[in-house]
């Protein structure tokens, strides 16, 4: 395996530097799509079958990600007769577990598009990004996301899709209550109180249920000047800033009955989004896909940066999902050539537009930032350069995230103790961090 990887790496690097084909040398980092789709495989390559496991971003069979991958693979295989790509698509509830089962059984896929990668990198199961992608494609990743794909300074995760968060508000409900969108926590609480007085079911929807509590939590921590890792070397879950943020949520929002009939620790994101689309929510944190859901139900909405203690939050939460390349089957060259095609400008734009997500490449971002058809995504794109992602490069993050999902909602219950809950999570995170190295 190691000899095979060594020879393939030399071939990939030669292709990157232009010694195999002069075409690559003339490709800029932002305009590589047309050239890279068919020049990477040697003529005497044996037929290869690549297996990709991917997550489903659709909300029905009509827009399942399987349709996206079927079309992409058809285009790739047409120009690469020696390569077959088999794609298995699973829901986000199942995809990470499916990949783990395959890896544990010794049947790792060639590629997996999943939520976290650091555990596999730490176990030396993944190719480095530089072992598979060509230089122009790797250089095209948005730097904020590319850096999040590193473990101990080495890139193993390739960002696949991204999003940021903004505060969504129901324009009709705000107009009826005579309100302007908030810029500070105090204004948010005042607006929520006014909406409650008007009979709004969820003045502010606070989804701290187990589905995605880690996301709502991080957005609030950032708005309070904190975060999960305020230092590079360690978690900081129980920092003074974080405790103060959850004290405010418990006392000034939840404690005053401003978060609706479902307790935050029982409210999941999907249910909060559905309630917003039904016109029952005054405000909530949302990502781009909420726009289509709300518009389809006739809800008029606005979007502003998340309010902070003294003004709009300057740092938004950014989220990226990850493409990984496993070493077990030894198909580095073929995997790299296919992924060069996946990350072409056209394919990144097609995926981002289909699912209302932000592109992970500079070339596609530049197109979307000026295209009229993408104007609704521009506020989210503007947030991306200053966003902060989950600490996915820490091998403990997957387990720490699971603990946050299960426990953080207790901090804002009537008998909750924010300092105690955050302290427990910090102890757990520190222990997990030490155990994974």
Tab-separated table of C-alpha atoms in Angstrom:
chain	number	residue	atom	x	y	z
A	1	UNK	CA	0.000	0.000	0.000
A	2	UNK	CA	2.744	2.464	0.934
A	3	UNK	CA	4.667	1.860	-2.313
A	4	UNK	CA	1.504	2.331	-4.323
A	5	UNK	CA	0.705	5.569	-2.495
A	6	UNK	CA	4.232	6.826	-3.054
A	7	UNK	CA	4.127	6.290	-6.807
A	8	UNK	CA	0.650	7.767	-7.114
A	9	UNK	CA	1.673	10.825	-5.112
A	10	UNK	CA	4.576	11.443	-7.480
A	11	UNK	CA	2.205	11.201	-10.451
A	12	UNK	CA	-0.292	13.578	-8.854
A	13	UNK	CA	2.390	16.113	-8.000
A	14	UNK	CA	3.799	15.871	-11.498
A	15	UNK	CA	0.372	16.544	-12.911
A	16	UNK	CA	-0.019	19.475	-10.548
A	17	UNK	CA	3.277	21.051	-11.523
A	18	UNK	CA	2.616	20.721	-15.229
A	19	UNK	CA	5.258	18.114	-16.116
A	20	UNK	CA	2.669	15.647	-17.431
A	21	UNK	CA	0.526	18.078	-19.366
A	22	UNK	CA	1.153	21.672	-20.278
A	23	UNK	CA	-2.558	22.393	-20.063
A	24	UNK	CA	-2.551	22.337	-16.291
A	25	UNK	CA	0.278	24.837	-16.029
A	26	UNK	CA	-1.849	27.471	-17.701
A	27	UNK	CA	-4.819	27.084	-15.375
A	28	UNK	CA	-5.420	29.788	-12.782
A	29	UNK	CA	-6.597	28.945	-9.270
A	30	UNK	CA	-9.996	30.459	-10.054
A	31	UNK	CA	-10.649	29.076	-13.524
A	32	UNK	CA	-9.785	25.435	-13.558
A	33	UNK	CA	-13.097	23.812	-14.403
A	34	UNK	CA	-12.807	23.070	-18.104
A	35	UNK	CA	-9.221	21.876	-18.191
A	36	UNK	CA	-9.032	19.500	-15.271
A	37	UNK	CA	-11.870	17.166	-16.104
A	38	UNK	CA	-10.019	14.743	-18.332
A	39	UNK	CA	-6.280	15.105	-18.089
A	40	UNK	CA	-5.328	13.301	-14.907
A	41	UNK	CA	-5.451	9.585	-15.600
A	42	UNK	CA	-2.679	7.749	-17.345
A	43	UNK	CA	-3.618	5.998	-20.582
A	44	UNK	CA	-2.729	2.535	-19.311
A	45	UNK	CA	-4.834	2.744	-16.151
A	46	UNK	CA	-6.810	-0.391	-15.392
A	47	UNK	CA	-10.569	-0.083	-15.087
A	48	UNK	CA	-11.443	1.181	-11.628
A	49	UNK	CA	-14.658	1.369	-9.633
A	50	UNK	CA	-14.764	4.208	-7.104
A	51	UNK	CA	-17.266	4.102	-4.254
A	52	UNK	CA	-18.583	7.321	-2.753
A	53	UNK	CA	-20.886	7.630	0.257
A	54	UNK	CA	-22.729	10.966	0.316
A	55	UNK	CA	-25.259	12.759	2.491
A	56	UNK	CA	-28.710	13.739	1.278
A	57	UNK	CA	-29.396	17.475	1.246
A	58	UNK	CA	-32.858	17.159	-0.262
A	59	UNK	CA	-36.132	17.270	1.645
A	60	UNK	CA	-37.999	14.895	-0.671
A	61	UNK	CA	-37.430	12.343	-3.431
A	62	UNK	CA	-37.914	15.144	-5.943
A	63	UNK	CA	-34.700	16.904	-4.957
A	64	UNK	CA	-32.731	14.076	-3.395
A	65	UNK	CA	-28.972	14.442	-3.658
A	66	UNK	CA	-29.011	11.124	-5.505
A	67	UNK	CA	-30.281	13.005	-8.559
A	68	UNK	CA	-27.424	15.503	-8.298
A	69	UNK	CA	-24.797	12.761	-8.049
A	70	UNK	CA	-26.367	10.655	-10.808
A	71	UNK	CA	-26.118	13.587	-13.217
A	72	UNK	CA	-22.577	14.488	-12.156
A	73	UNK	CA	-21.335	10.912	-12.410
A	74	UNK	CA	-22.932	10.470	-15.844
A	75	UNK	CA	-21.006	13.488	-17.094
A	76	UNK	CA	-17.746	12.276	-15.582
A	77	UNK	CA	-17.967	8.684	-16.784
A	78	UNK	CA	-18.765	9.833	-20.315
A	79	UNK	CA	-15.250	11.302	-20.578
A	80	UNK	CA	-13.554	8.650	-18.417
A	81	UNK	CA	-14.538	5.221	-19.825
A	82	UNK	CA	-12.107	3.388	-17.555
A	83	UNK	CA	-13.692	4.664	-14.334
A	84	UNK	CA	-17.021	3.714	-12.771
A	85	UNK	CA	-18.312	5.751	-9.820
A	86	UNK	CA	-20.885	4.178	-7.522
A	87	UNK	CA	-22.629	6.603	-5.159
A	88	UNK	CA	-24.672	5.627	-2.100
A	89	UNK	CA	-26.734	8.450	-0.590
A	90	UNK	CA	-27.918	8.375	3.032
A	91	UNK	CA	-29.832	10.825	5.182
A	92	UNK	CA	-27.869	13.031	7.549
A	93	UNK	CA	-29.294	10.963	10.398
A	94	UNK	CA	-27.528	7.863	9.049
A	95	UNK	CA	-24.581	8.783	6.844
A	96	UNK	CA	-21.890	9.154	9.526
A	97	UNK	CA	-22.897	5.885	11.165
A	98	UNK	CA	-22.954	4.100	7.791
A	99	UNK	CA	-19.426	5.218	6.985
A	100	UNK	CA	-18.202	4.240	10.448
A	101	UNK	CA	-19.724	0.779	10.035
A	102	UNK	CA	-18.035	0.355	6.664
A	103	UNK	CA	-14.674	1.449	8.033
A	104	UNK	CA	-15.003	-0.755	11.134
A	105	UNK	CA	-15.793	-3.721	8.880
A	106	UNK	CA	-12.683	-3.109	6.777
A	107	UNK	CA	-14.695	-1.939	3.766
A	108	UNK	CA	-13.941	1.763	3.683
A	109	UNK	CA	-15.344	3.651	0.687
A	110	UNK	CA	-12.964	5.497	-1.592
A	111	UNK	CA	-14.675	8.768	-0.669
A	112	UNK	CA	-17.148	9.841	1.987
A	113	UNK	CA	-18.982	13.141	2.242
A	114	UNK	CA	-19.762	13.442	5.942
A	115	UNK	CA	-19.921	15.758	8.937
A	116	UNK	CA	-16.535	15.134	10.596
A	117	UNK	CA	-13.192	13.721	9.559
A	118	UNK	CA	-10.625	14.166	12.346
A	119	UNK	CA	-11.047	10.704	13.891
A	120	UNK	CA	-10.270	9.045	10.568
A	121	UNK	CA	-7.282	11.317	9.984
A	122	UNK	CA	-5.889	10.536	13.439
A	123	UNK	CA	-6.165	6.822	12.645
A	124	UNK	CA	-4.146	7.364	9.425
A	125	UNK	CA	-7.043	6.229	7.236
A	126	UNK	CA	-7.259	9.283	4.989
A	127	UNK	CA	-5.211	10.680	2.158
A	128	UNK	CA	-3.910	14.177	2.696
A	129	UNK	CA	-5.712	16.672	0.485
A	130	UNK	CA	-2.445	17.348	-1.353
A	131	UNK	CA	-2.189	13.632	-2.222
A	132	UNK	CA	-5.387	13.699	-4.258
A	133	UNK	CA	-6.411	17.179	-5.408
A	134	UNK	CA	-4.536	19.124	-8.049
A	135	UNK	CA	-2.892	22.350	-6.912
A	136	UNK	CA	-5.379	24.713	-8.650
A	137	UNK	CA	-8.361	22.951	-7.107
A	138	UNK	CA	-6.897	22.845	-3.604
A	139	UNK	CA	-5.921	26.520	-3.871
A	140	UNK	CA	-9.475	27.439	-4.875
A	141	UNK	CA	-11.030	26.556	-1.513
A	142	UNK	CA	-12.255	29.496	0.563
A	143	UNK	CA	-9.405	29.978	3.042
A	144	UNK	CA	-11.709	30.187	6.057
A	145	UNK	CA	-12.974	26.698	5.269
A	146	UNK	CA	-9.739	25.176	4.024
A	147	UNK	CA	-8.058	25.962	7.337
A	148	UNK	CA	-10.824	24.173	9.218
A	149	UNK	CA	-9.938	21.000	7.318
A	150	UNK	CA	-6.612	20.581	9.120
A	151	UNK	CA	-5.477	18.204	11.839
A	152	UNK	CA	-2.191	19.249	13.439
A	153	UNK	CA	-1.527	21.575	10.507
A	154	UNK	CA	-2.142	18.965	7.780
A	155	UNK	CA	-5.223	19.108	5.554
A	156	UNK	CA	-7.348	15.981	5.413
A	157	UNK	CA	-10.869	17.416	5.117
A	158	UNK	CA	-12.092	19.015	1.892
A	159	UNK	CA	-14.995	21.418	2.482
A	160	UNK	CA	-17.981	20.332	0.425
A	161	UNK	CA	-20.854	22.628	1.360
A	162	UNK	CA	-21.084	25.559	3.738
A	163	UNK	CA	-23.490	27.975	5.324
A	164	UNK	CA	-23.579	30.811	7.800
A	165	UNK	CA	-26.362	31.961	10.099
A	166	UNK	CA	-28.435	35.139	10.213
A	167	UNK	CA	-31.318	36.222	12.408
A	168	UNK	CA	-34.559	35.678	10.484
A	169	UNK	CA	-37.585	37.724	11.488
A	170	UNK	CA	-41.189	37.652	10.312
A	171	UNK	CA	-41.808	41.023	8.652
A	172	UNK	CA	-45.582	40.809	8.978
A	173	UNK	CA	-45.479	40.059	12.709
A	174	UNK	CA	-42.927	42.820	13.259
A	175	UNK	CA	-45.046	45.323	11.332
A	176	UNK	CA	-48.159	44.442	13.332
A	177	UNK	CA	-46.238	45.012	16.569
A	178	UNK	CA	-44.555	48.190	15.268
A	179	UNK	CA	-41.051	46.754	15.633
A	180	UNK	CA	-37.685	47.138	13.951
A	181	UNK	CA	-35.253	44.198	13.763
A	182	UNK	CA	-33.016	44.059	16.850
A	183	UNK	CA	-29.306	44.859	16.933
A	184	UNK	CA	-28.609	44.037	20.606
A	185	UNK	CA	-29.685	41.384	23.089
A	186	UNK	CA	-31.728	43.960	24.991
A	187	UNK	CA	-33.610	44.934	21.833
A	188	UNK	CA	-34.165	41.266	20.975
A	189	UNK	CA	-35.743	40.671	24.386
A	190	UNK	CA	-37.888	43.813	24.038
A	191	UNK	CA	-39.061	42.728	20.592
A	192	UNK	CA	-39.806	39.231	21.887
A	193	UNK	CA	-41.887	40.692	24.734
A	194	UNK	CA	-43.865	42.847	22.262
A	195	UNK	CA	-44.445	39.844	20.000
A	196	UNK	CA	-45.633	37.780	22.958
A	197	UNK	CA	-48.086	40.544	23.880
A	198	UNK	CA	-49.428	40.330	20.318
A	199	UNK	CA	-50.078	36.620	20.760
A	200	UNK	CA	-47.159	35.297	18.688
A	201	UNK	CA	-46.664	31.625	19.504
A	202	UNK	CA	-42.845	31.634	19.433
A	203	UNK	CA	-41.510	35.192	19.948
A	204	UNK	CA	-37.966	33.795	19.682
A	205	UNK	CA	-37.559	30.110	18.804
A	206	UNK	CA	-34.589	28.670	20.708
A	207	UNK	CA	-33.876	25.120	19.453
A	208	UNK	CA	-31.614	23.527	22.049
A	209	UNK	CA	-32.996	20.039	21.470
A	210	UNK	CA	-30.720	17.140	20.608
A	211	UNK	CA	-30.973	17.523	16.816
A	212	UNK	CA	-28.640	20.512	16.423
A	213	UNK	CA	-28.168	22.214	19.781
A	214	UNK	CA	-24.452	22.616	19.106
A	215	UNK	CA	-25.233	25.097	16.306
A	216	UNK	CA	-27.657	27.340	18.204
A	217	UNK	CA	-25.273	27.248	21.151
A	218	UNK	CA	-22.234	28.360	19.144
A	219	UNK	CA	-24.109	31.247	17.523
A	220	UNK	CA	-25.155	32.566	20.922
A	221	UNK	CA	-21.679	32.069	22.407
A	222	UNK	CA	-20.105	34.033	19.551
A	223	UNK	CA	-22.631	36.835	20.000
A	224	UNK	CA	-21.551	37.041	23.640
A	225	UNK	CA	-17.851	37.277	22.816
A	226	UNK	CA	-17.108	33.632	23.598
A	227	UNK	CA	-17.020	30.361	21.708
A	228	UNK	CA	-16.060	26.720	22.003
A	229	UNK	CA	-12.307	27.248	21.707
A	230	UNK	CA	-11.198	30.739	22.654
A	231	UNK	CA	-7.622	29.443	22.688
A	232	UNK	CA	-5.966	27.275	20.065
A	233	UNK	CA	-4.856	24.607	22.514
A	234	UNK	CA	-8.001	23.833	24.504
A	235	UNK	CA	-11.776	24.020	24.810
A	236	UNK	CA	-13.232	26.962	26.725
A	237	UNK	CA	-16.835	25.901	27.231
A	238	UNK	CA	-17.099	27.293	30.765
A	239	UNK	CA	-15.460	30.658	30.074
A	240	UNK	CA	-16.850	33.732	31.812
A	241	UNK	CA	-18.291	35.004	28.517
A	242	UNK	CA	-20.068	31.715	27.844
A	243	UNK	CA	-21.565	31.486	31.325
A	244	UNK	CA	-22.802	35.075	31.081
A	245	UNK	CA	-24.424	34.300	27.726
A	246	UNK	CA	-26.378	31.352	29.080
A	247	UNK	CA	-27.270	33.224	32.276
A	248	UNK	CA	-28.879	35.870	30.041
A	249	UNK	CA	-30.704	33.287	27.937
A	250	UNK	CA	-32.060	31.549	31.034
A	251	UNK	CA	-33.080	34.688	32.943
A	252	UNK	CA	-33.990	37.236	30.257
A	253	UNK	CA	-35.420	35.106	27.468
A	254	UNK	CA	-36.503	31.634	28.580
A	255	UNK	CA	-37.369	32.647	32.145
A	256	UNK	CA	-39.664	35.393	30.911
A	257	UNK	CA	-41.607	33.047	28.654
A	258	UNK	CA	-40.348	34.513	25.388
A	259	UNK	CA	-39.328	31.270	23.643
A	260	UNK	CA	-42.690	29.632	23.005
A	261	UNK	CA	-44.744	26.661	24.213
A	262	UNK	CA	-42.048	24.006	23.622
A	263	UNK	CA	-39.199	24.089	26.123
A	264	UNK	CA	-35.893	24.899	24.397
A	265	UNK	CA	-34.339	21.599	25.487
A	266	UNK	CA	-37.183	19.799	23.680
A	267	UNK	CA	-37.301	22.004	20.560
A	268	UNK	CA	-35.369	20.752	17.533
A	269	UNK	CA	-34.198	22.890	14.631
A	270	UNK	CA	-36.415	21.199	12.048
A	271	UNK	CA	-39.499	21.889	14.174
A	272	UNK	CA	-38.422	25.499	14.761
A	273	UNK	CA	-37.924	26.021	11.023
A	274	UNK	CA	-41.317	24.451	10.280
A	275	UNK	CA	-42.947	26.764	12.819
A	276	UNK	CA	-41.294	29.780	11.186
A	277	UNK	CA	-42.529	28.669	7.765
A	278	UNK	CA	-46.019	28.342	9.281
A	279	UNK	CA	-45.908	31.967	10.460
A	280	UNK	CA	-45.752	31.081	14.163
A	281	UNK	CA	-42.242	32.403	14.932
A	282	UNK	CA	-41.185	36.009	15.331
A	283	UNK	CA	-37.411	35.456	15.270
A	284	UNK	CA	-34.879	32.631	15.064
A	285	UNK	CA	-31.381	31.878	13.810
A	286	UNK	CA	-31.516	30.368	10.342
A	287	UNK	CA	-29.370	29.221	7.455
A	288	UNK	CA	-30.048	29.714	3.725
A	289	UNK	CA	-32.370	26.752	3.234
A	290	UNK	CA	-34.952	28.411	5.493
A	291	UNK	CA	-35.523	31.069	2.829
A	292	UNK	CA	-37.093	28.664	0.348
A	293	UNK	CA	-39.180	26.926	3.014
A	294	UNK	CA	-40.560	30.214	4.326
A	295	UNK	CA	-41.159	31.723	0.882
A	296	UNK	CA	-43.018	28.618	-0.266
A	297	UNK	CA	-45.541	29.171	2.547
A	298	UNK	CA	-45.915	32.873	1.797
A	299	UNK	CA	-44.036	34.118	4.856
A	300	UNK	CA	-42.465	37.549	4.376
A	301	UNK	CA	-39.157	37.602	6.201
A	302	UNK	CA	-36.081	39.723	6.712
A	303	UNK	CA	-32.548	38.772	7.730
A	304	UNK	CA	-30.013	40.674	9.845
A	305	UNK	CA	-26.771	39.764	11.630
A	306	UNK	CA	-27.251	38.102	14.991
A	307	UNK	CA	-27.630	40.744	17.740
A	308	UNK	CA	-24.832	40.948	20.304
A	309	UNK	CA	-24.418	42.452	23.732
A	310	UNK	CA	-23.764	45.976	22.470
A	311	UNK	CA	-24.472	45.737	18.731
A	312	UNK	CA	-24.618	43.307	15.801
A	313	UNK	CA	-22.359	40.279	16.181
A	314	UNK	CA	-19.211	40.685	14.111
A	315	UNK	CA	-18.495	36.933	13.930
A	316	UNK	CA	-21.104	34.568	12.533
A	317	UNK	CA	-21.183	30.833	12.934
A	318	UNK	CA	-19.973	29.070	9.821
A	319	UNK	CA	-20.670	25.422	9.055
A	320	UNK	CA	-18.985	23.160	6.536
A	321	UNK	CA	-19.537	19.538	5.595
A	322	UNK	CA	-16.547	17.504	4.521
A	323	UNK	CA	-15.383	15.322	1.669
A	324	UNK	CA	-12.784	12.729	2.627
A	325	UNK	CA	-10.648	10.286	0.651
A	326	UNK	CA	-9.844	6.934	2.279
A	327	UNK	CA	-6.536	5.181	1.605
A	328	UNK	CA	-7.667	1.570	1.986
A	329	UNK	CA	-8.368	0.885	-1.691
A	330	UNK	CA	-5.349	2.758	-2.995
A	331	UNK	CA	-7.115	4.746	-5.730
A	332	UNK	CA	-5.509	8.108	-5.000
A	333	UNK	CA	-4.990	9.133	-8.620
A	334	UNK	CA	-8.486	8.212	-9.767
A	335	UNK	CA	-10.088	9.712	-6.661
A	336	UNK	CA	-8.165	12.925	-7.207
A	337	UNK	CA	-9.177	13.176	-10.837
A	338	UNK	CA	-12.849	12.624	-9.961
A	339	UNK	CA	-12.744	15.171	-7.131
A	340	UNK	CA	-11.119	17.737	-9.414
A	341	UNK	CA	-14.261	17.341	-11.505
A	342	UNK	CA	-16.567	17.511	-8.475
A	343	UNK	CA	-14.992	20.818	-7.439
A	344	UNK	CA	-15.159	22.434	-10.877
A	345	UNK	CA	-16.868	25.816	-10.884
A	346	UNK	CA	-19.931	24.519	-12.731
A	347	UNK	CA	-20.532	21.590	-10.404
A	348	UNK	CA	-20.019	23.639	-7.236
A	349	UNK	CA	-22.475	26.245	-8.531
A	350	UNK	CA	-25.017	23.596	-9.515
A	351	UNK	CA	-24.933	22.029	-6.060
A	352	UNK	CA	-25.004	25.325	-4.162
A	353	UNK	CA	-27.955	26.635	-6.163
A	354	UNK	CA	-29.905	23.387	-5.916
A	355	UNK	CA	-29.749	23.333	-2.115
A	356	UNK	CA	-29.398	27.038	-1.219
A	357	UNK	CA	-25.958	26.528	0.274
A	358	UNK	CA	-22.800	28.579	0.065
A	359	UNK	CA	-20.055	27.478	-2.337
A	360	UNK	CA	-16.773	26.330	-0.837
A	361	UNK	CA	-14.569	27.615	-3.666
A	362	UNK	CA	-13.464	31.155	-4.448
A	363	UNK	CA	-14.336	30.818	-8.118
A	364	UNK	CA	-17.963	29.847	-7.437
A	365	UNK	CA	-18.226	32.416	-4.627
A	366	UNK	CA	-17.176	35.190	-6.971
A	367	UNK	CA	-19.856	34.179	-9.463
A	368	UNK	CA	-22.591	33.974	-6.833
A	369	UNK	CA	-21.642	37.267	-5.192
A	370	UNK	CA	-22.516	39.171	-8.386
A	371	UNK	CA	-25.132	37.005	-10.130
A	372	UNK	CA	-28.685	38.342	-9.883
A	373	UNK	CA	-30.081	34.842	-9.459
A	374	UNK	CA	-28.022	34.431	-6.289
A	375	UNK	CA	-28.821	37.805	-4.712
A	376	UNK	CA	-30.734	36.212	-1.837
A	377	UNK	CA	-27.594	34.321	-0.751
A	378	UNK	CA	-25.331	37.374	-0.711
A	379	UNK	CA	-25.996	38.284	2.958
A	380	UNK	CA	-24.821	34.806	3.937
A	381	UNK	CA	-21.808	34.996	1.629
A	382	UNK	CA	-20.852	38.314	3.212
A	383	UNK	CA	-20.730	36.608	6.615
A	384	UNK	CA	-18.452	33.774	5.517
A	385	UNK	CA	-15.028	35.497	5.565
A	386	UNK	CA	-15.482	36.428	9.231
A	387	UNK	CA	-17.242	33.259	10.342
A	388	UNK	CA	-16.056	30.751	12.920
A	389	UNK	CA	-16.575	27.038	12.370
A	390	UNK	CA	-16.840	24.155	14.788
A	391	UNK	CA	-13.461	22.880	16.027
A	392	UNK	CA	-13.687	19.961	13.589
A	393	UNK	CA	-9.918	19.565	13.442
A	394	UNK	CA	-9.926	18.280	17.022
A	395	UNK	CA	-10.298	14.509	17.089
A	396	UNK	CA	-12.520	14.822	20.158
A	397	UNK	CA	-15.025	17.143	18.497
A	398	UNK	CA	-17.524	14.526	17.314
A	399	UNK	CA	-17.954	13.221	20.863
A	400	UNK	CA	-17.913	16.688	22.420
A	401	UNK	CA	-20.582	17.818	19.956
A	402	UNK	CA	-22.752	14.833	20.897
A	403	UNK	CA	-22.433	15.741	24.581
A	404	UNK	CA	-23.418	19.355	23.905
A	405	UNK	CA	-26.490	18.190	21.984
A	406	UNK	CA	-27.630	16.063	24.895
A	407	UNK	CA	-26.858	18.387	27.798
A	408	UNK	CA	-26.845	22.083	26.901
A	409	UNK	CA	-30.633	22.472	26.930
A	410	UNK	CA	-30.661	21.752	30.673
A	411	UNK	CA	-28.784	25.000	31.293
A	412	UNK	CA	-31.849	27.137	30.531
A	413	UNK	CA	-34.555	25.110	32.269
A	414	UNK	CA	-36.300	26.589	35.325
A	415	UNK	CA	-33.940	24.789	37.682
A	416	UNK	CA	-31.001	24.937	35.308
A	417	UNK	CA	-27.520	26.036	36.294
A	418	UNK	CA	-25.629	27.456	33.293
A	419	UNK	CA	-22.283	27.546	35.098
A	420	UNK	CA	-22.757	23.970	36.300
A	421	UNK	CA	-23.791	22.564	32.915
A	422	UNK	CA	-21.000	24.373	31.075
A	423	UNK	CA	-18.517	23.255	33.732
A	424	UNK	CA	-19.573	19.628	33.297
A	425	UNK	CA	-19.223	19.940	29.524
A	426	UNK	CA	-15.782	21.500	29.907
A	427	UNK	CA	-14.632	18.615	32.104
A	428	UNK	CA	-15.988	16.099	29.594
A	429	UNK	CA	-14.375	17.925	26.671
A	430	UNK	CA	-11.010	18.136	28.416
A	431	UNK	CA	-11.114	14.421	29.226
A	432	UNK	CA	-12.086	13.484	25.664
A	433	UNK	CA	-9.405	15.795	24.264
A	434	UNK	CA	-6.729	14.174	26.403
A	435	UNK	CA	-7.909	10.721	25.388
A	436	UNK	CA	-7.740	11.374	21.642
A	437	UNK	CA	-4.479	13.310	21.575
